[in-house]
Coordinates of C-alpha atoms in Angstrom, one line a residue:
X64 CA 232.0 92.5 18.7
X65 CA 235.0 90.2 18.3
X66 CA 234.1 86.9 20.0
X67 CA 236.0 83.8 21.1
X68 CA 234.0 80.6 21.2
X69 CA 235.3 77.8 23.3
X70 CA 234.1 74.2 23.2
X71 CA 235.3 71.1 25.1
X72 CA 233.3 68.1 23.7
X73 CA 232.4 66.8 20.3
X74 CA 228.8 68.0 20.7
X75 CA 230.1 71.3 21.8
X76 CA 232.4 71.6 18.8
X77 CA 229.5 71.0 16.4
X78 CA 227.4 73.6 18.2
X79 CA 230.4 76.0 17.9
X80 CA 230.1 75.7 14.1
X81 CA 226.5 77.0 14.4
X82 CA 227.6 79.8 16.7
X83 CA 230.3 80.7 14.3
X84 CA 227.9 80.9 11.4
X85 CA 225.6 83.1 13.5
X86 CA 228.3 85.5 14.5
X87 CA 230.1 85.6 11.1
X88 CA 233.6 86.9 10.6
X89 CA 233.8 88.3 14.2
X90 CA 233.9 84.8 15.7
X91 CA 237.0 82.7 16.3
X92 CA 236.5 79.1 17.3
X93 CA 238.6 77.3 19.9
X94 CA 238.0 73.6 20.4
X95 CA 239.6 70.8 22.4
X96 CA 242.4 69.1 20.4
X97 CA 240.5 65.8 20.9
X98 CA 237.6 67.1 18.8
X99 CA 239.2 69.2 16.1
X100 CA 236.9 70.7 13.4
X101 CA 237.7 72.5 10.2
X102 CA 238.2 76.2 10.7
X103 CA 238.8 76.1 14.4
X104 CA 241.9 76.5 16.5
X105 CA 242.6 73.8 19.0
X106 CA 243.8 73.8 22.6
X107 CA 245.2 71.2 25.0
X108 CA 244.0 72.8 28.2
X109 CA 241.0 75.2 28.4
X110 CA 242.5 77.3 31.2
X111 CA 245.6 78.1 29.1
X112 CA 243.4 79.0 26.0
X113 CA 241.3 81.3 28.2
X114 CA 244.4 82.9 29.7
X115 CA 245.8 83.7 26.3
X116 CA 242.6 85.1 24.8
X117 CA 240.7 86.7 27.7
X118 CA 241.9 90.2 26.9
X119 CA 242.0 89.8 23.1
X120 CA 238.3 89.6 22.6
X121 CA 235.3 91.7 23.4
X122 CA 233.2 88.6 24.2
X123 CA 233.8 85.0 25.2
X124 CA 231.2 82.3 24.5
X125 CA 231.6 79.0 26.4
X126 CA 229.8 75.9 25.2
X127 CA 230.0 73.8 28.4
X128 CA 228.8 73.7 32.0
X129 CA 228.6 77.2 33.6
X130 CA 230.8 76.1 36.5
X131 CA 233.7 75.3 34.1
X132 CA 233.4 78.7 32.5
X133 CA 233.3 80.5 35.8
X134 CA 236.5 78.7 37.1
X135 CA 238.2 79.4 33.8
X136 CA 237.6 83.2 33.8
X137 CA 237.8 83.8 37.6
X138 CA 241.5 84.7 37.7
X139 CA 241.2 87.4 35.1
X140 CA 238.2 89.4 36.2
X141 CA 238.6 93.1 37.0
X142 CA 235.3 94.9 37.0
X143 CA 232.0 95.2 35.2
X144 CA 233.4 98.2 33.4
X145 CA 236.4 96.4 32.0
X146 CA 235.6 92.7 31.6
X147 CA 234.5 91.2 28.3
X148 CA 231.0 89.9 27.8
X149 CA 230.8 86.2 28.9
X150 CA 228.0 84.0 27.6
X151 CA 227.5 80.2 28.3
X152 CA 225.6 77.7 26.2
X153 CA 224.7 74.1 27.1
X154 CA 226.1 71.8 24.4
X155 CA 222.6 70.9 23.1
X156 CA 222.0 74.6 22.4
X157 CA 218.8 74.8 24.5
X158 CA 219.8 77.8 26.6
X159 CA 222.0 80.8 26.1
X160 CA 223.0 82.3 29.4
X161 CA 224.3 85.9 29.9
X162 CA 226.9 85.3 32.6
X163 CA 229.1 88.4 32.9
X164 CA 229.1 92.1 31.8
X165 CA 225.5 92.0 30.7
X166 CA 225.1 95.7 30.2
X167 CA 228.4 97.5 29.7
X168 CA 230.1 94.5 28.0
X169 CA 227.0 93.7 25.9
X170 CA 226.5 90.1 27.1
X171 CA 222.7 90.5 27.3
X172 CA 222.5 91.7 23.7
X173 CA 224.8 88.9 22.5
X174 CA 222.7 86.4 24.4
X175 CA 219.5 87.6 22.7
X176 CA 221.1 87.5 19.3
X177 CA 222.5 84.0 19.7
X178 CA 219.3 82.7 21.2
X179 CA 217.4 84.1 18.2
X180 CA 219.8 82.6 15.7
X181 CA 220.0 79.2 17.4
X182 CA 216.3 78.9 18.3
X183 CA 217.3 78.7 22.0
X184 CA 216.0 80.2 25.2
X185 CA 217.8 83.4 26.4
X186 CA 218.6 83.4 30.1
X187 CA 219.1 86.9 31.4
X188 CA 219.1 87.5 35.1
X189 CA 220.1 91.2 35.5
X190 CA 217.3 92.7 37.7
X191 CA 216.5 95.7 35.5
X192 CA 216.1 93.5 32.4
X193 CA 213.9 91.1 34.3
X194 CA 211.7 94.0 35.4
X195 CA 211.6 95.6 31.9
X196 CA 213.4 98.8 33.0
X197 CA 215.9 100.9 31.0
X198 CA 219.2 100.6 33.0
X199 CA 221.5 103.6 32.4
X200 CA 224.6 101.3 32.0
X201 CA 222.8 99.3 29.4
X202 CA 221.7 102.5 27.7
X203 CA 225.4 103.6 27.8
X204 CA 226.5 100.5 26.0
X205 CA 224.0 101.2 23.2
X206 CA 225.0 104.8 22.7
X207 CA 228.7 104.7 23.0
X208 CA 228.9 106.1 26.5
X209 CA 231.0 105.1 29.5
X210 CA 229.3 105.1 32.9
X211 CA 231.1 106.4 36.0
X212 CA 231.6 106.2 38.9
X213 CA 231.1 102.5 39.4
X214 CA 229.3 103.0 42.7
X215 CA 226.7 105.2 41.1
X216 CA 225.6 102.5 38.7
X217 CA 224.4 100.4 41.6
X218 CA 222.8 103.3 43.3
X219 CA 220.8 104.4 40.3
X220 CA 219.8 100.9 39.2
X221 CA 218.7 100.2 42.8
X222 CA 216.6 103.3 42.8
X223 CA 215.0 102.2 39.6
X224 CA 214.1 98.8 41.1
X225 CA 212.5 100.6 44.1
X226 CA 210.3 102.4 41.7
X227 CA 211.9 105.8 42.0
X228 CA 212.1 108.3 39.2
X229 CA 215.4 109.0 37.6
X230 CA 216.3 112.4 36.1
X231 CA 218.2 112.5 32.9
X232 CA 220.3 115.4 31.6
X233 CA 222.2 116.1 28.4
X234 CA 225.1 118.6 28.4
X235 CA 224.3 120.9 25.4
X236 CA 228.1 121.2 24.9
X237 CA 228.2 117.5 23.7
X238 CA 228.7 117.3 20.0
X239 CA 225.9 114.7 19.8
X240 CA 223.5 116.3 22.3
X241 CA 220.5 116.4 19.8
X242 CA 221.1 112.7 19.1
X243 CA 221.3 111.7 22.8
X244 CA 218.1 113.7 23.5
X245 CA 216.3 112.0 20.6
X246 CA 217.4 108.5 21.7
X247 CA 216.4 109.1 25.3
X248 CA 212.9 110.4 24.2
X249 CA 212.6 107.3 21.9
X250 CA 213.0 105.1 25.0
X251 CA 210.3 107.1 26.9
X252 CA 212.9 108.9 29.1
X253 CA 212.4 112.6 30.0
X254 CA 215.3 114.9 29.6
X255 CA 215.7 117.9 31.9
X256 CA 217.7 121.1 31.5
X257 CA 221.3 120.7 32.7
X258 CA 221.0 123.9 34.8
X259 CA 218.4 122.2 36.9
X260 CA 220.6 119.4 38.1
X261 CA 221.6 121.1 41.4
X262 CA 218.0 121.7 42.4
X263 CA 217.1 118.0 42.0
X264 CA 217.6 115.5 44.8
X265 CA 216.5 112.4 43.0
X266 CA 219.0 110.0 41.4
X267 CA 220.5 111.6 38.2
X268 CA 222.1 110.4 35.0
X269 CA 224.1 113.1 33.2
X270 CA 225.5 112.7 29.7
X271 CA 228.5 115.0 29.6
X272 CA 232.2 114.9 28.8
X273 CA 232.9 117.9 31.1
X274 CA 230.6 117.8 34.1
X275 CA 232.5 116.6 37.2
X276 CA 230.4 117.6 40.2
X277 CA 230.0 114.3 42.0
X278 CA 227.4 113.5 44.6
X279 CA 225.6 110.4 45.9
X280 CA 223.2 109.0 43.3
X281 CA 224.7 110.9 40.3
X282 CA 225.8 108.8 37.4
X283 CA 227.8 110.3 34.5
X284 CA 227.7 108.8 31.1
X285 CA 230.8 109.9 29.2
X286 CA 230.9 110.0 25.4
X287 CA 233.6 107.6 24.1
X288 CA 235.8 108.1 21.1
X289 CA 234.7 106.2 18.0
X290 CA 237.7 105.2 15.9
X291 CA 237.2 104.4 12.3
X292 CA 239.8 102.2 10.5
X293 CA 239.6 102.5 6.7
X294 CA 241.0 100.6 3.8
X295 CA 240.3 101.5 0.2
X296 CA 241.4 100.9 -3.3
X297 CA 243.7 103.3 -5.1
X298 CA 241.8 106.4 -6.3
X299 CA 238.6 105.8 -4.3
X300 CA 236.6 109.1 -4.3
X301 CA 235.5 111.0 -1.2
X302 CA 231.8 110.2 -1.8
X303 CA 232.4 106.4 -1.7
X304 CA 234.4 106.7 1.6
X305 CA 231.8 109.0 3.2
X306 CA 229.0 106.6 2.2
X307 CA 230.8 103.7 3.7
X308 CA 231.4 105.6 7.0
X309 CA 227.8 106.7 7.2
X310 CA 226.5 103.2 6.6
X311 CA 229.0 101.7 9.1
X312 CA 227.9 104.1 11.8
X313 CA 224.3 103.4 11.1
X314 CA 224.9 99.7 11.5
X315 CA 225.8 100.4 15.2
X316 CA 222.9 102.8 15.6
X317 CA 225.0 106.0 15.6
X318 CA 225.3 109.0 13.3
X319 CA 228.4 109.5 11.2
X320 CA 229.2 112.5 13.4
X321 CA 230.0 110.1 16.2
X322 CA 233.3 109.1 14.5
X323 CA 236.1 111.0 16.2
X324 CA 239.1 109.9 14.1
X325 CA 240.1 108.0 11.0
X326 CA 243.1 105.7 10.6
X327 CA 244.7 103.7 7.8
X328 CA 248.0 102.3 6.6
X329 CA 250.9 104.5 5.5
X330 CA 250.4 102.9 2.0
X331 CA 247.3 105.1 1.8
X332 CA 248.8 108.4 2.9
X333 CA 248.6 109.8 -0.6
X334 CA 244.9 108.9 -1.1
X335 CA 243.1 112.2 -1.9
X336 CA 239.7 110.7 -1.0
X337 CA 240.8 110.0 2.6
X338 CA 242.2 113.5 3.1
X339 CA 239.1 115.0 1.7
X340 CA 236.9 113.0 4.0
X341 CA 238.9 113.9 7.1
X342 CA 238.7 117.6 6.0
X343 CA 235.0 117.5 5.5
X344 CA 234.3 115.7 8.8
X345 CA 237.0 117.9 10.6
X346 CA 238.5 114.8 12.1
X347 CA 242.1 113.8 12.5
X348 CA 243.5 111.2 10.1
X349 CA 246.3 108.9 11.2
X350 CA 248.5 106.7 9.0
X351 CA 250.2 103.7 10.7
X352 CA 253.4 101.9 9.7
X353 CA 253.3 98.2 8.9
X354 CA 255.2 97.3 12.0
X355 CA 252.7 99.1 14.2
X356 CA 249.7 97.4 12.5
X357 CA 251.4 94.0 12.6
X358 CA 251.8 94.3 16.4
X359 CA 248.1 95.1 16.7
X360 CA 247.2 92.1 14.4
X361 CA 249.3 89.8 16.7
X362 CA 248.1 91.3 19.9
X363 CA 244.4 90.9 19.1
X364 CA 244.7 87.8 16.9
X365 CA 243.1 89.6 14.0
X366 CA 242.3 87.7 10.8
X367 CA 244.4 88.4 7.8
X368 CA 243.8 88.5 4.1
X369 CA 246.4 86.8 2.0
X370 CA 245.7 89.2 -0.9
X371 CA 246.1 92.2 1.3
X372 CA 249.3 90.8 2.8
X373 CA 250.8 90.2 -0.7
X374 CA 249.8 93.7 -1.8
X375 CA 251.0 95.9 1.1
X376 CA 252.9 93.5 3.5
X377 CA 250.2 93.1 6.2
X378 CA 247.0 91.2 6.1
X379 CA 244.6 93.5 8.0
X380 CA 244.2 97.2 7.6
X381 CA 240.9 98.6 8.8
X382 CA 240.5 96.6 12.1
X383 CA 244.2 97.1 13.0
X384 CA 244.1 100.8 12.2
X385 CA 241.0 101.3 14.3
X386 CA 242.6 99.5 17.3
X387 CA 246.0 101.2 16.8
X388 CA 244.7 104.5 18.3
X389 CA 244.7 102.8 21.8
X390 CA 242.7 99.7 21.7
X391 CA 239.0 99.5 22.8
X392 CA 235.9 97.4 22.1
X393 CA 235.2 96.5 18.5
X394 CA 231.9 98.1 17.6
X395 CA 231.9 97.0 14.0
X396 CA 234.3 94.4 12.6
X397 CA 235.7 94.6 9.1
X398 CA 232.8 95.5 6.8
X399 CA 233.2 95.6 3.0
X400 CA 231.7 98.2 0.8
X401 CA 232.4 99.0 -2.9
X402 CA 236.1 99.9 -2.9
X403 CA 236.2 100.5 0.9
X404 CA 236.5 98.5 4.1
X405 CA 235.6 100.0 7.5
X406 CA 236.0 98.9 11.1
X407 CA 234.8 100.8 14.2
X408 CA 236.2 100.7 17.7
X409 CA 234.8 102.4 20.9
X410 CA 237.5 103.8 23.0
X411 CA 237.2 105.3 26.5
X412 CA 239.6 108.2 27.0
X413 CA 240.3 111.9 26.8
X414 CA 240.6 112.0 23.0
X415 CA 236.9 112.5 22.6
X416 CA 237.8 116.2 23.0
X417 CA 239.2 116.1 19.4
X418 CA 235.7 116.3 18.1
X419 CA 234.3 118.8 20.6

């Protein structure tokens, strides 16, 4: 996930370097202008830096007191279903604290990953994690699903904490129904037949794009669109692009069939390999003009390649093309393969129906 890292002090700026190394290309460092370091952007006032970048990134990491972080983000919070992940580190790097959007936003996963990389202690306080339970909203984040309605998340998780059994159902009409069943079984969760849902009174979790019958204690997990942005060299064959897409999906724990659309620059609209891949996967293929991709680059503060800019006039293709379909959360940042670059973005919305 694209992550902004903020640091106020000299010690914090030095730790930000280590965080940046742990996160790789997906991290952008922001440090106080009083403690500038190579490779980091600087700010005069933290509040203004947070305001500018809060909606640009999937995750925010603050290397400072938790109270400062809370006051900085408070004006921009909407809900646990929309806010970015927020993680806080003390400037000695002893503790990594999952502060906000632990499940849906992925802050708990980010906390564990950073703690492991830094040799720190992860601090996770969400009740289901503390009790070692599989929370449906955390499961949703792992499998590219969007939980709704909001009230049902609390109802189902509360039932779990009371020791109640939760019934899981997978709509057989879902394109990835076998995959979802396998993943639920792998986590020790029993899947019931969808037709039984009206006979059950216990709390329910239903994976479906179409079921809408709401009732108390019924949580829907909606499949999200997975947008693939693709860059490639001239003449790249179909096999190379397919291999890159398959490996990219595998890196986020998904099958290639989860990809719902492909996007690239108009400079690649004559690439036979891209058209053949789209035809084989039976997915729509979009080509975006430079001005569209440039707006996305500026909106999200995407990193640009000088070489790519000199070649086609813009400095980022795959990430910008993945986000151009309507924004979303970066599932996989720019990843290089032989002759191909791929980025993946999860997007909530109606266009999942394209692949159904």
